[in-house]
Coordinates of C-alpha atoms in Angstrom, one line a residue:
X2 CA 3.1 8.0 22.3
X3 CA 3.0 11.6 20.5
X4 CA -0.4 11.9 20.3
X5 CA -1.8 11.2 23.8
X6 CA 0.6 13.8 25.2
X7 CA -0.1 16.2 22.4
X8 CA -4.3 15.3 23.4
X9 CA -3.2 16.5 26.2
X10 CA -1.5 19.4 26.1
X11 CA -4.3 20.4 24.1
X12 CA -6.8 20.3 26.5
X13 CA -4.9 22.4 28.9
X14 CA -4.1 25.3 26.3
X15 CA -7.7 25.0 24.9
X16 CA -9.0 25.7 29.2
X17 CA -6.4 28.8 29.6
X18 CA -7.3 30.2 26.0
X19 CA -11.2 29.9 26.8
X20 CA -10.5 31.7 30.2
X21 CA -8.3 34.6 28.6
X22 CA -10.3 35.6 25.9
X23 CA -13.6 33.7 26.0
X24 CA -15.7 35.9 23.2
X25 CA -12.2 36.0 20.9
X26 CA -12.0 32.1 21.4
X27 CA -16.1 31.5 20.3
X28 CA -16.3 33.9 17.5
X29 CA -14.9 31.2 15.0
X30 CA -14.9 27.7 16.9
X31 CA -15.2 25.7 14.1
X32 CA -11.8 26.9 12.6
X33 CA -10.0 26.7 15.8
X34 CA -11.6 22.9 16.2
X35 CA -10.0 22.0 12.5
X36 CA -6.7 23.2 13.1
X37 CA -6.3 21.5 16.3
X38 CA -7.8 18.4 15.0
X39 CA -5.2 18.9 12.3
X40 CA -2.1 18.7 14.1
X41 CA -3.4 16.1 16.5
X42 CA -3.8 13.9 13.1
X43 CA -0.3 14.3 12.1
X44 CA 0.8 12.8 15.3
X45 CA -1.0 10.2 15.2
X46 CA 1.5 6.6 14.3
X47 CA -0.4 4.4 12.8
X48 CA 1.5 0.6 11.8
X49 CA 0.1 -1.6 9.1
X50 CA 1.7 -4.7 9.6
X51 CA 0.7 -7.9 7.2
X52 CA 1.9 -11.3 6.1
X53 CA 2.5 -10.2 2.3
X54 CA 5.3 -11.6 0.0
X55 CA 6.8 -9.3 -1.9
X56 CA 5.2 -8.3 -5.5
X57 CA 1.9 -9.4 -4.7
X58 CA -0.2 -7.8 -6.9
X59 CA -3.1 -8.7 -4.1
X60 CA -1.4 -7.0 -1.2
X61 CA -0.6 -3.9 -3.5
X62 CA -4.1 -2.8 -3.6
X63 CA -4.4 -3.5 0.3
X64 CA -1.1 -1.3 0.6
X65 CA -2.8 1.6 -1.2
X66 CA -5.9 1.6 0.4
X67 CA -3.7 2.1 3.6
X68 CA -1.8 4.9 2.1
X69 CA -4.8 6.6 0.8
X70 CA -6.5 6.3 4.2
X71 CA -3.3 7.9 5.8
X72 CA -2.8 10.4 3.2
X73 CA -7.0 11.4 3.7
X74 CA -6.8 11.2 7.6
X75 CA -2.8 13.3 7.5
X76 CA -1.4 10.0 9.5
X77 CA 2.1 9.2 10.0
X78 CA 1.3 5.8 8.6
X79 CA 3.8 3.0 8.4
X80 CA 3.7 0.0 6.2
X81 CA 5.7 -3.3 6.6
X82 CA 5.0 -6.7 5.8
X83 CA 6.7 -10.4 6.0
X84 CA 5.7 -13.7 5.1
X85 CA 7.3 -15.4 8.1
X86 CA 5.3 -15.5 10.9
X87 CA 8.2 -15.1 13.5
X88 CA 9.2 -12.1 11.1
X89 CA 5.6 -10.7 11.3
X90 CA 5.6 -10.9 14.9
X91 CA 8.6 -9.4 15.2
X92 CA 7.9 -6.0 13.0
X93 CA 4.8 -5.9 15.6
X94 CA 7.2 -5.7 18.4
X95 CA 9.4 -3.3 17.1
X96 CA 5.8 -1.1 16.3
X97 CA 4.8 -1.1 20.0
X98 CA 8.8 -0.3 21.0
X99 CA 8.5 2.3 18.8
X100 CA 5.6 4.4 20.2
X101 CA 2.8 3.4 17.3
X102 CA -0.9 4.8 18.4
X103 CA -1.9 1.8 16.8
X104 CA -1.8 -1.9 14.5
X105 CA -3.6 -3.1 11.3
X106 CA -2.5 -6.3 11.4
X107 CA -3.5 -9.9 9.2
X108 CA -3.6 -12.7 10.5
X109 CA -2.9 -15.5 8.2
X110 CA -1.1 -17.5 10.9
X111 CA -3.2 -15.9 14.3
X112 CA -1.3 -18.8 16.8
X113 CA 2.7 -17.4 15.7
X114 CA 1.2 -13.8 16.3
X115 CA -1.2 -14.1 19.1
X116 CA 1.6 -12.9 21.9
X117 CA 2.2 -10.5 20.3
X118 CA -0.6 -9.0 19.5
X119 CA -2.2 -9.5 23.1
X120 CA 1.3 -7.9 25.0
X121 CA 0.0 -4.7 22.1
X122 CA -3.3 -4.8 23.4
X123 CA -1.7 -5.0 27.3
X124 CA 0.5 -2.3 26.3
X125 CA -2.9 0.3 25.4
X126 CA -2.3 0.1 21.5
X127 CA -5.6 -0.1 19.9
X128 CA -5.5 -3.3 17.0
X129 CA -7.4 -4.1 14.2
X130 CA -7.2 -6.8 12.1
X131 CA -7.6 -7.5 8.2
X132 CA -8.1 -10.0 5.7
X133 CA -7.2 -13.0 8.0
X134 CA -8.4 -14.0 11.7
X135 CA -12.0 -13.9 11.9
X136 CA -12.1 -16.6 14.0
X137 CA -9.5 -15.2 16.2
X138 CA -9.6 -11.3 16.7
X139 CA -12.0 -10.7 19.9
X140 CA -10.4 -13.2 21.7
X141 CA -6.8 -11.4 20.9
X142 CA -8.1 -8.2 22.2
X143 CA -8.8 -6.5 18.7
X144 CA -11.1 -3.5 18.1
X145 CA -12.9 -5.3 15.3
X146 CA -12.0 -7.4 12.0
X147 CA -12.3 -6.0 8.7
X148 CA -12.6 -8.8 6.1
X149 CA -14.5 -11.6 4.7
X150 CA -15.7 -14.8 6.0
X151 CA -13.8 -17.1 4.0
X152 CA -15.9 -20.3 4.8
X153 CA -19.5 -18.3 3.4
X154 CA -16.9 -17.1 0.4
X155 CA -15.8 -20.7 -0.7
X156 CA -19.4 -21.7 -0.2
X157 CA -20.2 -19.0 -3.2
X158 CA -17.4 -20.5 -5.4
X159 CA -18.8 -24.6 -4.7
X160 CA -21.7 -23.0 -5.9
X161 CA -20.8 -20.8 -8.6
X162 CA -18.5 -24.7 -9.9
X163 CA -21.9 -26.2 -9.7
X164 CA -23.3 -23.9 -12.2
X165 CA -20.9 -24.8 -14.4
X166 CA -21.4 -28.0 -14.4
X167 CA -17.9 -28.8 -12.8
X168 CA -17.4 -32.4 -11.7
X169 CA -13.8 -33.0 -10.6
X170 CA -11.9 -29.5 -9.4
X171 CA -8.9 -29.0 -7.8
X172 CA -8.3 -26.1 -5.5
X173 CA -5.2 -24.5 -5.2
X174 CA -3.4 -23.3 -1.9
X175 CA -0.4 -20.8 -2.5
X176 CA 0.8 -20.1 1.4
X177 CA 1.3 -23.3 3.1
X178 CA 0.1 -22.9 6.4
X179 CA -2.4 -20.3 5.6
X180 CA -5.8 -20.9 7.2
X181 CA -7.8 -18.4 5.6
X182 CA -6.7 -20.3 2.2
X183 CA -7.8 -23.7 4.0
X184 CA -11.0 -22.3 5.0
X185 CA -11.5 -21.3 1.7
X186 CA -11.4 -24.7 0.6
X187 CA -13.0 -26.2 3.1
X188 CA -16.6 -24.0 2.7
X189 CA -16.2 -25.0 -1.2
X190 CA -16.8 -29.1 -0.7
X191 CA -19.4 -28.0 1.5
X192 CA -21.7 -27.0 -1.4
X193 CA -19.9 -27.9 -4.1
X194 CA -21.5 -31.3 -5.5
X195 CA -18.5 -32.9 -7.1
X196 CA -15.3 -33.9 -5.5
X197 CA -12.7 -31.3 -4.7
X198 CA -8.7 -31.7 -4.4
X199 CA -6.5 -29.4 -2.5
X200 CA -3.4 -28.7 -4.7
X201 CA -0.4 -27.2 -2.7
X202 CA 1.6 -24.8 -4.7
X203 CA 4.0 -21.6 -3.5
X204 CA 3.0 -18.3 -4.8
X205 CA 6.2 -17.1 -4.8
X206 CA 7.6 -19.1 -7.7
X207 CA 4.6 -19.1 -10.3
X208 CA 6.6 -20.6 -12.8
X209 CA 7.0 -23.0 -10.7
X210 CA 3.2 -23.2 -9.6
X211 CA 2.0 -23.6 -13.1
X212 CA 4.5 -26.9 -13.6
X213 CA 2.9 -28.2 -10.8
X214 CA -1.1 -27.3 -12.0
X215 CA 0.1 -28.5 -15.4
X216 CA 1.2 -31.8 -14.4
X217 CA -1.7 -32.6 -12.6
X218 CA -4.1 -31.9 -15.2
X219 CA -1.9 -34.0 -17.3
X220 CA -1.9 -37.2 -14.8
X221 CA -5.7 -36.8 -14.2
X222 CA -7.7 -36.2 -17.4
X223 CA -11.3 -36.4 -15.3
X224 CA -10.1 -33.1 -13.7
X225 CA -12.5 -30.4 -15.5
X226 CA -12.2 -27.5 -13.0
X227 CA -10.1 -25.6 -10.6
X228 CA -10.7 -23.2 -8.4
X229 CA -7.5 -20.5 -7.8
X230 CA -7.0 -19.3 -4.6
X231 CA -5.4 -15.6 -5.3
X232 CA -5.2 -13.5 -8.4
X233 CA -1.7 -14.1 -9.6
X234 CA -2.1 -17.8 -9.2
X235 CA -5.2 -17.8 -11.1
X236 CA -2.8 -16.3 -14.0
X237 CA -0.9 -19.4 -14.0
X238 CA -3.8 -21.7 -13.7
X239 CA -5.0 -20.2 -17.4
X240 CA -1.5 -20.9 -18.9
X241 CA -1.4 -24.3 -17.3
X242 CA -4.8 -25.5 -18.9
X243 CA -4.0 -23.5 -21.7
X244 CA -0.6 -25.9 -22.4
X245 CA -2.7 -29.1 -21.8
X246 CA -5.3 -27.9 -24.5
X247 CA -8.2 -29.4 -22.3
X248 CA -11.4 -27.8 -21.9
X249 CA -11.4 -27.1 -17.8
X250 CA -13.2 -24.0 -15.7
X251 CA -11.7 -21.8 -13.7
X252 CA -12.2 -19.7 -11.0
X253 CA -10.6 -18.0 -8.7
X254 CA -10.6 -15.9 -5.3
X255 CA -9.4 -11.8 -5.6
X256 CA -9.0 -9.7 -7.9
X257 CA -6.3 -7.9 -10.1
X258 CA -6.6 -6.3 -13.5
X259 CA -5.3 -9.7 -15.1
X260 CA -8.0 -11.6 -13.3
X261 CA -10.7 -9.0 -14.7
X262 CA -9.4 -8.9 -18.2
X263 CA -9.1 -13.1 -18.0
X264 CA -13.3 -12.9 -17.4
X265 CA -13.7 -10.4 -19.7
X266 CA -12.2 -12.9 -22.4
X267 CA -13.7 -16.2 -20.9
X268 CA -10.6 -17.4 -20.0
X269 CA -12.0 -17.3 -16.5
X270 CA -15.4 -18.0 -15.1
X271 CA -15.5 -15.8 -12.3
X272 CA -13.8 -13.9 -8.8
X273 CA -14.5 -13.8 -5.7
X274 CA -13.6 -10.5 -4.6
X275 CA -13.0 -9.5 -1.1
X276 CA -11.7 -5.8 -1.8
X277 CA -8.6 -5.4 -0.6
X278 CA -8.7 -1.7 -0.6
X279 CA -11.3 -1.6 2.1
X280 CA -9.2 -3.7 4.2
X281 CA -6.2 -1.4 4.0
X282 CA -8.6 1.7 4.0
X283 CA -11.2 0.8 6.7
X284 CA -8.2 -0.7 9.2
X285 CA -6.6 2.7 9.1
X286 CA -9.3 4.8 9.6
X287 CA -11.1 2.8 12.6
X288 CA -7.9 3.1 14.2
X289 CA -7.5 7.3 13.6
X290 CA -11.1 7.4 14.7
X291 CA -10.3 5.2 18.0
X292 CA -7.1 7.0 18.8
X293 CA -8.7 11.0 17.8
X294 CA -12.1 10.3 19.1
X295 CA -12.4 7.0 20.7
X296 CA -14.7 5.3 18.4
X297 CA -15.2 1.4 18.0
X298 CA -16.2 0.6 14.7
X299 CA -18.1 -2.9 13.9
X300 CA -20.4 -2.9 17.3
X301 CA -18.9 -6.1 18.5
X302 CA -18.9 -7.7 15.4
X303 CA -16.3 -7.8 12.0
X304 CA -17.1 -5.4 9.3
X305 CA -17.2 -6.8 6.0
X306 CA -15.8 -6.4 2.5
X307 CA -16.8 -8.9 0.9
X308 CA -17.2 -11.5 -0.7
X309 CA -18.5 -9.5 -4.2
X310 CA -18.9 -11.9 -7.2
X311 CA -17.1 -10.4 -10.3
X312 CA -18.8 -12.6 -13.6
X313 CA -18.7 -11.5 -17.3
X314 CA -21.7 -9.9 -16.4
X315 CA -20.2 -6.9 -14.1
X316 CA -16.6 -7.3 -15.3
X317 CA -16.2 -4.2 -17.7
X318 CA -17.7 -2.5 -15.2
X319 CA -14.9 -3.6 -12.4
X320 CA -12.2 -3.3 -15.0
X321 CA -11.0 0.6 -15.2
X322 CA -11.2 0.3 -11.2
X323 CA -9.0 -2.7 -11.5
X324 CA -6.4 -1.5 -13.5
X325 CA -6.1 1.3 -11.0
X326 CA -5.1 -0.3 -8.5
X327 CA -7.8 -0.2 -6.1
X328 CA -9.8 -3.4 -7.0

């Protein structure tokens, strides 16, 4: 790894430069300290590795809060990403192989990348996780999680469906197998006072997804809510209720510019937002602060972005932010 040899070497050429010409060397520390700090940063390999599919408009925002942190910090930052947990695992292999001073990684399936993960902590790469594993990341070895609790997030939504007046919801699960999107769920019954369905639908064929939300709106005319999972699917959830002409609410979990504009003209209720941005942001700079200066952010315990309720009430003001692509 680049930059522990370059730490290094630094040290040693810092002692004989101090010993040549000490008064030379202290008349202007603090400029010699940013310059060395600077080319230390550009050495630094930092690998952001998470389980997006491709053109989701939810894991764009988390990909340039990552680039942004690596562009502020001057990181040789890396960005992949794969559905496939196998896959996943396999671009954090080929990370470690490489020489990277350190992982972001999400968890959305922790058991297909545990191994992994724990042969990069073994190995001395510093980890931090994102969005998915809260349950999971100290046990794996990570630094710390940066996320949400999605089981106190779907307990905001039951409640926010109770407001409404919402008797009979459905909620609807785009990534098979993803337990973040279960847990989701599975806080939302918990104070949600009405009976909640899961729907299973694959958020890489929307078209597709919005059949399957159409057709069961149309087989169950007692269904007068659904809760959305993800920003894009929420999209298809207003076209589906907008085909069967009933009167249903919806919400939804994360946030696009879509979603905010869909608030904005009551087409939605509301968002939970988890602010992707600080996920991709904060991951990459808690690692560049543990590999430049040994720092372990969170104290033990995950730092949180969320969840932030987005209502009519705060939506213009989320909007502009929204359609730049970092909420």
């Amino acid at each position: 790894m680049k930059i522990r040899r370059l730490v290094t070497a630094g040290i040693a050429v810092g002692a004989l430069a101090l010993t040549g010409c000490g008064s030379s060397a202290s008349s202007n520390p603090s400029a010699d300290k940013s310059t060395d700090a600077g080319a230390a940063a550009s050495d630094i390999r930092i690998d952001v590795i998470t389980h997006a599919s491709p053109g989701d408009s939810f894991w764009d925002v988390v990909k340039a809060g990552a680039t942004q942190a690596g562009q502020d910090e001057n990181v040789d930052l890396h960005y992949n990403s794969d559905p496939d947990v196998g896959k996943q695992a396999t671009l954090i292999d080929n990370a470690v192989a490489a020489g990277t001073d350190g992982l972001v990684v999400s968890m959305a399936n922790p058991d297909g990348l545990e191994k992994s993960i724990k042969a990069a902590v073994s190995a001395g790469v510093p980890v931090i996780t994102i969005n998915s594993g809260l349950d999971q990341w100290q046990q794996f070895g990570a630094i710390t999680h940066v996320g949400q609790s999605e089981t106190l997030a779907g307990k905001a939504a039951g409640e926010q469906l109770n407001n409404a007046g919402v008797k009979n919801a459905l909620c609807v699960i785009q990534e098979a197998g993803n337990v973040g999107l279960e847990q989701r769920c599975a806080g939302a019954k918990t104070t949600f006072s009405g009976t909640l369905t899961n729907l299973q639908t694959d958020n890489t064929d929307l078209a597709g997804s919005e059949s399957t939300i159409e057709s069961k709106l149309q087989a169950d005319p007692s269904i007068d809510g659904i809760l959305a999972l993800g920003g894009d699917m929420s999209g298809q959830a207003v076209k589906a209720v907008d085909a069967t002409g009933q009167k249903i609410t919806v919400g939804t979990f994360d946030v696009n510019a879509d979603v905010v504009q869909n608030i904005i003209d009551g087409k939605l209720l509301f968002a939970i937002d988890q602010q992707p941005y600080v996920q991709g942001y904060l991951g990459v700079t808690g690692i560049y602060l543990k590999v430049l200066n040994g720092n372990d952010i969170g104290g033990g315990q995950p730092v949180y972005s969320g969840p932030a309720i987005i209502t009519k009430d705060n939506a213009q003001d989320v909007l502009k932010f929204a359609q730049g692509g970092t909420r």
